[in-house]
Short mmCIF file of N, CA, C and O in Angstrom, two decimals:
data_model
loop_
_atom_site.label_atom_id
_atom_site.label_comp_id
_atom_site.label_asym_id
_atom_site.label_seq_id
_atom_site.Cartn_x
_atom_site.Cartn_y
_atom_site.Cartn_z
N UNK A 1 117.06 113.90 70.79
CA UNK A 1 116.89 112.87 71.82
C UNK A 1 115.45 112.40 71.85
O UNK A 1 114.79 112.38 70.82
N UNK A 2 114.99 112.01 73.04
CA UNK A 2 113.66 111.46 73.18
C UNK A 2 112.74 112.42 73.91
O UNK A 2 113.19 113.33 74.61
N UNK A 3 111.46 112.20 73.73
CA UNK A 3 110.44 112.99 74.40
C UNK A 3 109.35 112.08 74.93
O UNK A 3 109.11 111.00 74.37
N UNK A 4 108.69 112.51 75.99
CA UNK A 4 107.57 111.79 76.55
C UNK A 4 106.35 112.70 76.54
O UNK A 4 106.42 113.84 76.98
N UNK A 5 105.24 112.18 76.04
CA UNK A 5 104.01 112.94 75.98
C UNK A 5 102.93 112.20 76.75
O UNK A 5 102.62 111.05 76.44
N UNK A 6 102.35 112.88 77.73
CA UNK A 6 101.33 112.29 78.59
C UNK A 6 99.93 112.72 78.17
O UNK A 6 99.74 113.79 77.60
N UNK A 7 98.97 111.88 78.52
CA UNK A 7 97.58 112.21 78.29
C UNK A 7 96.71 111.41 79.25
O UNK A 7 97.18 110.45 79.86
N UNK A 8 95.46 111.81 79.38
CA UNK A 8 94.50 111.04 80.16
C UNK A 8 94.09 111.65 81.48
O UNK A 8 93.21 111.11 82.16
N UNK A 9 94.69 112.75 81.87
CA UNK A 9 94.30 113.39 83.11
C UNK A 9 92.92 114.02 83.02
O UNK A 9 92.35 114.15 81.95
N UNK A 10 92.40 114.41 84.17
CA UNK A 10 91.10 115.04 84.19
C UNK A 10 90.51 115.08 85.57
O UNK A 10 91.19 114.83 86.57
N UNK A 11 89.23 115.40 85.62
CA UNK A 11 88.48 115.50 86.87
C UNK A 11 87.60 114.27 87.03
O UNK A 11 86.89 113.88 86.10
N UNK A 12 87.67 113.67 88.20
CA UNK A 12 86.87 112.48 88.48
C UNK A 12 86.40 112.52 89.93
O UNK A 12 87.07 113.10 90.79
N UNK A 13 85.26 111.92 90.19
CA UNK A 13 84.74 111.85 91.55
C UNK A 13 85.42 110.75 92.34
O UNK A 13 85.94 109.79 91.76
N UNK A 14 85.44 110.87 93.66
CA UNK A 14 86.00 109.79 94.47
C UNK A 14 85.37 108.45 94.14
O UNK A 14 84.15 108.35 93.96
N UNK A 15 86.20 107.44 94.06
CA UNK A 15 85.74 106.12 93.68
C UNK A 15 85.78 105.86 92.19
O UNK A 15 85.59 104.71 91.76
N UNK A 16 86.03 106.89 91.42
CA UNK A 16 86.06 106.76 89.98
C UNK A 16 87.39 106.24 89.48
O UNK A 16 88.30 105.92 90.25
N UNK A 17 87.50 106.18 88.16
CA UNK A 17 88.68 105.64 87.52
C UNK A 17 89.19 106.58 86.44
O UNK A 17 88.45 107.37 85.88
N UNK A 18 90.46 106.45 86.18
CA UNK A 18 91.11 107.24 85.15
C UNK A 18 92.29 106.45 84.62
O UNK A 18 92.92 105.70 85.38
N UNK A 19 92.59 106.62 83.36
CA UNK A 19 93.71 105.92 82.75
C UNK A 19 94.66 106.93 82.10
O UNK A 19 94.26 107.67 81.20
N UNK A 20 95.88 106.93 82.56
CA UNK A 20 96.90 107.80 82.01
C UNK A 20 97.77 107.03 81.03
O UNK A 20 97.99 105.83 81.18
N UNK A 21 98.26 107.72 80.04
CA UNK A 21 99.19 107.11 79.11
C UNK A 21 100.35 108.05 78.87
O UNK A 21 100.23 109.27 79.03
N UNK A 22 101.46 107.48 78.50
CA UNK A 22 102.67 108.26 78.24
C UNK A 22 103.44 107.56 77.14
O UNK A 22 103.87 106.42 77.30
N UNK A 23 103.60 108.25 76.03
CA UNK A 23 104.26 107.68 74.87
C UNK A 23 105.61 108.33 74.64
O UNK A 23 105.73 109.56 74.63
N UNK A 24 106.61 107.51 74.45
CA UNK A 24 107.94 108.00 74.13
C UNK A 24 108.13 108.08 72.63
O UNK A 24 107.65 107.23 71.88
N UNK A 25 108.81 109.10 72.19
CA UNK A 25 109.08 109.27 70.77
C UNK A 25 110.46 109.89 70.59
O UNK A 25 111.10 110.29 71.55
N UNK A 26 110.87 109.99 69.34
CA UNK A 26 112.17 110.55 69.04
C UNK A 26 113.20 109.47 68.80
O UNK A 26 112.89 108.39 68.32
N UNK A 27 114.42 109.79 69.15
CA UNK A 27 115.51 108.84 68.98
C UNK A 27 115.51 107.85 70.14
O UNK A 27 115.90 108.18 71.25
N UNK A 28 115.04 106.66 69.86
CA UNK A 28 114.93 105.63 70.89
C UNK A 28 115.60 104.35 70.41
O UNK A 28 115.23 103.80 69.38
N UNK A 29 116.57 103.92 71.16
CA UNK A 29 117.18 102.63 70.92
C UNK A 29 116.61 101.58 71.85
O UNK A 29 116.29 100.46 71.43
N UNK A 30 116.48 101.95 73.11
CA UNK A 30 115.96 101.03 74.09
C UNK A 30 115.37 101.81 75.26
O UNK A 30 115.87 102.88 75.61
N UNK A 31 114.32 101.27 75.85
CA UNK A 31 113.70 101.88 77.01
C UNK A 31 113.79 100.92 78.18
O UNK A 31 113.37 99.77 78.08
N UNK A 32 114.35 101.40 79.26
CA UNK A 32 114.44 100.60 80.46
C UNK A 32 113.21 100.79 81.33
O UNK A 32 112.08 100.70 80.87
N UNK A 33 113.44 101.07 82.59
CA UNK A 33 112.34 101.27 83.52
C UNK A 33 111.52 102.51 83.16
O UNK A 33 112.07 103.55 82.82
N UNK A 34 110.21 102.38 83.23
CA UNK A 34 109.30 103.49 83.06
C UNK A 34 108.48 103.62 84.34
O UNK A 34 108.36 102.66 85.11
N UNK A 35 107.94 104.79 84.56
CA UNK A 35 107.18 104.95 85.79
C UNK A 35 106.37 106.23 85.83
O UNK A 35 106.38 107.03 84.90
N UNK A 36 105.65 106.36 86.93
CA UNK A 36 104.82 107.52 87.17
C UNK A 36 105.15 108.12 88.52
O UNK A 36 105.33 107.39 89.52
N UNK A 37 105.21 109.43 88.56
CA UNK A 37 105.39 110.19 89.78
C UNK A 37 104.26 111.20 89.87
O UNK A 37 103.61 111.50 88.86
N UNK A 38 104.04 111.71 91.05
CA UNK A 38 103.01 112.74 91.19
C UNK A 38 103.46 113.78 92.19
O UNK A 38 104.27 113.52 93.08
N UNK A 39 102.90 114.97 92.03
CA UNK A 39 103.22 116.07 92.91
C UNK A 39 101.96 116.87 93.19
O UNK A 39 101.36 117.44 92.28
N UNK A 40 101.58 116.90 94.44
CA UNK A 40 100.45 117.69 94.88
C UNK A 40 100.94 119.08 95.26
O UNK A 40 102.11 119.27 95.59
N UNK A 41 100.05 120.08 95.24
CA UNK A 41 100.47 121.44 95.59
C UNK A 41 101.12 121.51 96.97
O UNK A 41 100.59 120.98 97.94
N UNK A 42 102.28 122.13 97.02
CA UNK A 42 102.98 122.29 98.27
C UNK A 42 103.66 121.05 98.79
O UNK A 42 104.18 121.07 99.92
N UNK A 43 103.68 119.99 98.02
CA UNK A 43 104.29 118.75 98.46
C UNK A 43 105.41 118.31 97.54
O UNK A 43 105.54 118.80 96.42
N UNK A 44 106.21 117.39 98.03
CA UNK A 44 107.30 116.83 97.25
C UNK A 44 106.76 115.89 96.18
O UNK A 44 105.70 115.27 96.33
N UNK A 45 107.51 115.78 95.10
CA UNK A 45 107.17 114.79 94.10
C UNK A 45 107.45 113.40 94.66
O UNK A 45 108.49 113.16 95.27
N UNK A 46 106.51 112.49 94.46
CA UNK A 46 106.66 111.15 94.99
C UNK A 46 106.46 110.11 93.91
O UNK A 46 105.72 110.31 92.94
N UNK A 47 107.12 109.01 94.09
CA UNK A 47 106.99 107.89 93.16
C UNK A 47 105.64 107.22 93.37
O UNK A 47 105.22 106.97 94.50
N UNK A 48 104.97 106.93 92.27
CA UNK A 48 103.69 106.24 92.30
C UNK A 48 103.86 104.77 91.92
O UNK A 48 103.43 103.87 92.64
N UNK A 49 104.49 104.54 90.80
CA UNK A 49 104.68 103.18 90.31
C UNK A 49 105.77 103.15 89.27
O UNK A 49 105.99 104.13 88.56
N UNK A 50 106.44 102.03 89.18
CA UNK A 50 107.43 101.81 88.13
C UNK A 50 107.21 100.44 87.53
O UNK A 50 106.59 99.56 88.14
N UNK A 51 107.75 100.27 86.34
CA UNK A 51 107.68 98.98 85.67
C UNK A 51 108.95 98.83 84.84
O UNK A 51 109.32 99.71 84.08
N UNK A 52 109.63 97.71 85.02
CA UNK A 52 110.87 97.54 84.29
C UNK A 52 110.61 96.98 82.90
O UNK A 52 109.47 96.73 82.50
N UNK A 53 111.67 96.79 82.15
CA UNK A 53 111.54 96.37 80.76
C UNK A 53 110.95 94.98 80.61
O UNK A 53 110.45 94.65 79.53
N UNK A 54 111.01 94.19 81.66
CA UNK A 54 110.42 92.85 81.63
C UNK A 54 108.97 92.83 82.10
O UNK A 54 108.34 91.77 82.08
N UNK A 55 108.48 93.97 82.54
CA UNK A 55 107.09 94.05 82.95
C UNK A 55 106.83 93.89 84.42
O UNK A 55 105.67 93.78 84.83
N UNK A 56 107.87 93.87 85.23
CA UNK A 56 107.69 93.72 86.68
C UNK A 56 107.35 95.07 87.30
O UNK A 56 108.13 96.02 87.19
N UNK A 57 106.20 95.17 87.96
CA UNK A 57 105.78 96.45 88.53
C UNK A 57 106.19 96.64 89.98
O UNK A 57 106.45 95.68 90.70
N UNK A 58 106.22 97.89 90.37
CA UNK A 58 106.46 98.27 91.75
C UNK A 58 105.56 99.45 92.06
O UNK A 58 105.44 100.37 91.25
N UNK A 59 104.92 99.43 93.24
CA UNK A 59 103.96 100.46 93.59
C UNK A 59 104.26 101.08 94.93
O UNK A 59 104.76 100.42 95.85
N UNK A 60 103.92 102.35 95.04
CA UNK A 60 103.90 102.98 96.34
C UNK A 60 102.80 102.35 97.18
O UNK A 60 101.76 101.94 96.65
N UNK A 61 103.02 102.28 98.48
CA UNK A 61 102.02 101.67 99.36
C UNK A 61 100.65 102.35 99.24
O UNK A 61 99.62 101.69 99.37
N UNK A 62 100.66 103.63 99.00
CA UNK A 62 99.42 104.38 98.97
C UNK A 62 98.51 104.03 97.80
O UNK A 62 97.32 104.35 97.83
N UNK A 63 99.06 103.38 96.78
CA UNK A 63 98.26 103.07 95.60
C UNK A 63 98.13 101.58 95.34
O UNK A 63 97.41 101.18 94.40
N UNK A 64 98.77 100.76 96.13
CA UNK A 64 98.70 99.32 95.93
C UNK A 64 97.26 98.83 96.01
O UNK A 64 96.50 99.21 96.89
N UNK A 65 96.91 97.99 95.06
CA UNK A 65 95.57 97.46 95.01
C UNK A 65 94.58 98.33 94.27
O UNK A 65 93.47 97.89 93.97
N UNK A 66 94.96 99.56 93.98
CA UNK A 66 94.08 100.49 93.28
C UNK A 66 94.60 100.88 91.90
O UNK A 66 93.81 101.06 90.98
N UNK A 67 95.90 101.02 91.79
CA UNK A 67 96.51 101.43 90.53
C UNK A 67 97.21 100.25 89.88
O UNK A 67 97.73 99.37 90.56
N UNK A 68 97.24 100.27 88.56
CA UNK A 68 97.96 99.25 87.81
C UNK A 68 98.81 99.92 86.74
O UNK A 68 98.29 100.67 85.92
N UNK A 69 100.09 99.65 86.78
CA UNK A 69 100.98 100.17 85.75
C UNK A 69 101.24 99.07 84.72
O UNK A 69 101.36 97.90 85.07
N UNK A 70 101.29 99.46 83.48
CA UNK A 70 101.55 98.51 82.41
C UNK A 70 102.31 99.22 81.31
O UNK A 70 102.42 100.45 81.30
N UNK A 71 102.83 98.46 80.38
CA UNK A 71 103.55 99.06 79.27
C UNK A 71 103.35 98.25 78.01
O UNK A 71 103.11 97.04 78.05
N UNK A 72 103.46 98.93 76.90
CA UNK A 72 103.39 98.31 75.59
C UNK A 72 104.71 98.66 74.91
O UNK A 72 104.88 99.77 74.42
N UNK A 73 105.62 97.73 74.91
CA UNK A 73 106.95 98.00 74.38
C UNK A 73 106.93 98.31 72.88
O UNK A 73 107.75 99.08 72.39
N UNK A 74 105.99 97.69 72.17
CA UNK A 74 105.89 97.95 70.74
C UNK A 74 105.48 99.39 70.45
O UNK A 74 105.80 99.94 69.40
N UNK A 75 104.75 99.99 71.38
CA UNK A 75 104.29 101.37 71.23
C UNK A 75 105.11 102.36 72.04
O UNK A 75 104.80 103.56 72.03
N UNK A 76 106.11 101.88 72.75
CA UNK A 76 106.93 102.74 73.61
C UNK A 76 106.07 103.54 74.57
O UNK A 76 106.31 104.73 74.80
N UNK A 77 105.09 102.88 75.14
CA UNK A 77 104.10 103.56 75.95
C UNK A 77 103.93 102.89 77.31
O UNK A 77 103.95 101.66 77.40
N UNK A 78 103.77 103.71 78.32
CA UNK A 78 103.46 103.23 79.66
C UNK A 78 102.10 103.78 80.06
O UNK A 78 101.74 104.91 79.70
N UNK A 79 101.34 102.97 80.79
CA UNK A 79 100.00 103.34 81.21
C UNK A 79 99.89 103.28 82.72
O UNK A 79 100.62 102.56 83.40
N UNK A 80 98.94 104.03 83.24
CA UNK A 80 98.60 103.94 84.65
C UNK A 80 97.09 103.90 84.76
O UNK A 80 96.42 104.92 84.53
N UNK A 81 96.56 102.74 85.09
CA UNK A 81 95.14 102.60 85.34
C UNK A 81 94.88 102.89 86.80
O UNK A 81 95.41 102.21 87.68
N UNK A 82 94.07 103.89 87.06
CA UNK A 82 93.80 104.33 88.42
C UNK A 82 92.34 104.06 88.74
O UNK A 82 91.44 104.63 88.12
N UNK A 83 92.11 103.20 89.71
CA UNK A 83 90.77 102.86 90.16
C UNK A 83 90.59 103.27 91.61
O UNK A 83 91.55 103.51 92.33
N UNK A 84 89.35 103.32 92.03
CA UNK A 84 89.02 103.68 93.41
C UNK A 84 89.75 104.94 93.84
O UNK A 84 90.35 105.00 94.92
N UNK A 85 89.68 105.94 93.01
CA UNK A 85 90.42 107.17 93.26
C UNK A 85 89.93 107.89 94.51
O UNK A 85 88.74 107.90 94.81
N UNK A 86 90.87 108.49 95.19
CA UNK A 86 90.62 109.22 96.41
C UNK A 86 91.03 110.68 96.23
O UNK A 86 91.89 110.98 95.40
N UNK A 87 90.46 111.58 97.01
CA UNK A 87 90.87 112.99 96.90
C UNK A 87 92.37 113.18 97.09
O UNK A 87 92.95 114.07 96.45
N UNK A 88 92.99 112.37 97.92
CA UNK A 88 94.42 112.50 98.14
C UNK A 88 95.26 112.07 96.95
O UNK A 88 96.48 112.24 96.94
N UNK A 89 94.63 111.50 95.93
CA UNK A 89 95.33 111.19 94.69
C UNK A 89 95.47 112.41 93.79
O UNK A 89 96.15 112.35 92.76
N UNK A 90 94.82 113.49 94.15
CA UNK A 90 94.88 114.71 93.35
C UNK A 90 96.31 115.22 93.28
O UNK A 90 96.96 115.45 94.30
N UNK A 91 96.80 115.39 92.07
CA UNK A 91 98.17 115.83 91.85
C UNK A 91 98.42 115.98 90.36
O UNK A 91 97.60 115.58 89.54
N UNK A 92 99.56 116.55 90.04
CA UNK A 92 100.06 116.49 88.68
C UNK A 92 100.86 115.21 88.56
O UNK A 92 101.77 114.96 89.36
N UNK A 93 100.53 114.41 87.58
CA UNK A 93 101.20 113.14 87.38
C UNK A 93 102.21 113.26 86.24
O UNK A 93 101.88 113.72 85.15
N UNK A 94 103.41 112.84 86.52
CA UNK A 94 104.49 112.89 85.56
C UNK A 94 104.97 111.49 85.22
O UNK A 94 105.19 110.68 86.12
N UNK A 95 105.14 111.22 83.96
CA UNK A 95 105.74 109.95 83.60
C UNK A 95 107.24 110.13 83.42
O UNK A 95 107.72 111.23 83.15
N UNK A 96 107.95 109.07 83.60
CA UNK A 96 109.39 109.08 83.37
C UNK A 96 109.80 107.79 82.69
O UNK A 96 109.13 106.77 82.81
N UNK A 97 110.89 107.87 81.97
CA UNK A 97 111.42 106.69 81.31
C UNK A 97 112.92 106.79 81.19
O UNK A 97 113.46 107.86 80.90
N UNK A 98 113.57 105.69 81.44
CA UNK A 98 115.00 105.60 81.22
C UNK A 98 115.21 105.14 79.79
O UNK A 98 114.82 104.03 79.43
N UNK A 99 115.82 105.99 78.98
CA UNK A 99 115.91 105.75 77.55
C UNK A 99 117.35 105.84 77.07
O UNK A 99 118.07 106.78 77.40
N UNK A 100 117.73 104.86 76.28
CA UNK A 100 118.98 104.91 75.54
C UNK A 100 118.66 105.32 74.12
O UNK A 100 117.79 104.73 73.48
N UNK A 101 119.36 106.33 73.62
CA UNK A 101 119.05 106.86 72.30
C UNK A 101 119.95 106.35 71.19
O UNK A 101 119.73 106.67 70.02
N UNK A 102 120.94 105.56 71.54
CA UNK A 102 121.79 104.95 70.54
C UNK A 102 122.34 103.63 71.05
O UNK A 102 122.08 103.24 72.19
N UNK A 103 123.11 102.98 70.20
CA UNK A 103 123.60 101.64 70.53
C UNK A 103 124.65 101.61 71.63
O UNK A 103 125.01 100.52 72.09
N UNK A 104 125.14 102.75 72.03
CA UNK A 104 126.05 102.80 73.17
C UNK A 104 125.33 102.44 74.46
O UNK A 104 125.97 102.14 75.47
N UNK A 105 124.02 102.50 74.43
CA UNK A 105 123.16 102.11 75.56
C UNK A 105 123.49 102.89 76.82
O UNK A 105 123.56 102.32 77.91
N UNK A 106 123.69 104.16 76.65
CA UNK A 106 123.80 105.06 77.78
C UNK A 106 122.39 105.58 78.09
O UNK A 106 121.83 106.35 77.33
N UNK A 107 121.86 105.15 79.21
CA UNK A 107 120.49 105.49 79.56
C UNK A 107 120.43 106.81 80.31
O UNK A 107 121.24 107.09 81.19
N UNK A 108 119.42 107.61 79.97
CA UNK A 108 119.15 108.86 80.65
C UNK A 108 117.67 108.91 81.01
O UNK A 108 116.83 108.30 80.34
N UNK A 109 117.37 109.62 82.07
CA UNK A 109 116.00 109.75 82.51
C UNK A 109 115.30 110.90 81.79
O UNK A 109 115.78 112.03 81.79
N UNK A 110 114.15 110.59 81.22
CA UNK A 110 113.33 111.59 80.55
C UNK A 110 112.01 111.74 81.30
O UNK A 110 111.49 110.78 81.86
N UNK A 111 111.47 112.96 81.27
CA UNK A 111 110.24 113.27 81.97
C UNK A 111 109.17 113.78 81.03
O UNK A 111 109.47 114.51 80.08
N UNK A 112 107.95 113.41 81.31
CA UNK A 112 106.82 113.95 80.57
C UNK A 112 106.46 115.33 81.09
O UNK A 112 107.02 115.82 82.08
N UNK A 113 105.51 115.97 80.43
CA UNK A 113 105.15 117.35 80.77
C UNK A 113 104.23 117.44 81.97
O UNK A 113 104.05 118.54 82.53
N UNK A 114 103.65 116.34 82.37
CA UNK A 114 102.73 116.32 83.49
C UNK A 114 101.29 116.44 83.04
O UNK A 114 100.98 117.14 82.08
N UNK A 115 100.41 115.74 83.73
CA UNK A 115 98.99 115.83 83.46
C UNK A 115 98.24 115.90 84.78
O UNK A 115 98.54 115.17 85.73
N UNK A 116 97.27 116.80 84.86
CA UNK A 116 96.55 117.05 86.10
C UNK A 116 95.48 116.00 86.33
O UNK A 116 94.67 115.71 85.45
N UNK A 117 95.49 115.43 87.52
CA UNK A 117 94.44 114.53 87.97
C UNK A 117 93.80 115.15 89.20
O UNK A 117 94.48 115.42 90.19
N UNK A 118 92.51 115.38 89.13
CA UNK A 118 91.78 115.97 90.24
C UNK A 118 90.66 115.04 90.64
O UNK A 118 89.81 114.68 89.82
N UNK A 119 90.65 114.65 91.90
CA UNK A 119 89.62 113.77 92.46
C UNK A 119 88.84 114.59 93.47
O UNK A 119 89.36 114.94 94.53
N UNK A 120 87.61 114.88 93.14
CA UNK A 120 86.80 115.75 93.99
C UNK A 120 85.33 115.46 93.81
O UNK A 120 84.87 115.13 92.71
N UNK A 121 84.59 115.58 94.90
CA UNK A 121 83.15 115.42 94.85
C UNK A 121 82.45 116.75 94.65
O UNK A 121 81.24 116.82 94.49
#
């Protein structure tokens, strides 16, 4: 089937920026909606942003105006540009993608391994 590999996490000071990427590989026929979720310690996983196959984005209220989700369909990759980072953005960030692995176009949700983002002074 398919796999998602994330990169770009790290430590940044408040107000700083970070760019996450997530590349899909394996058996891929088509990729639908892709997105990013995050989970802070002791908290529920929450949706951060999604982007459909046509490039239309959707954001959680907490990140609107600060984060930008984008995708490169030729590279099967989704990105999350994070600006004006706040300590409350600290979490493990997971990418997800709805992927069809054959021409039957049965889509399944795939998850990345997660990448740590820490915003601290």
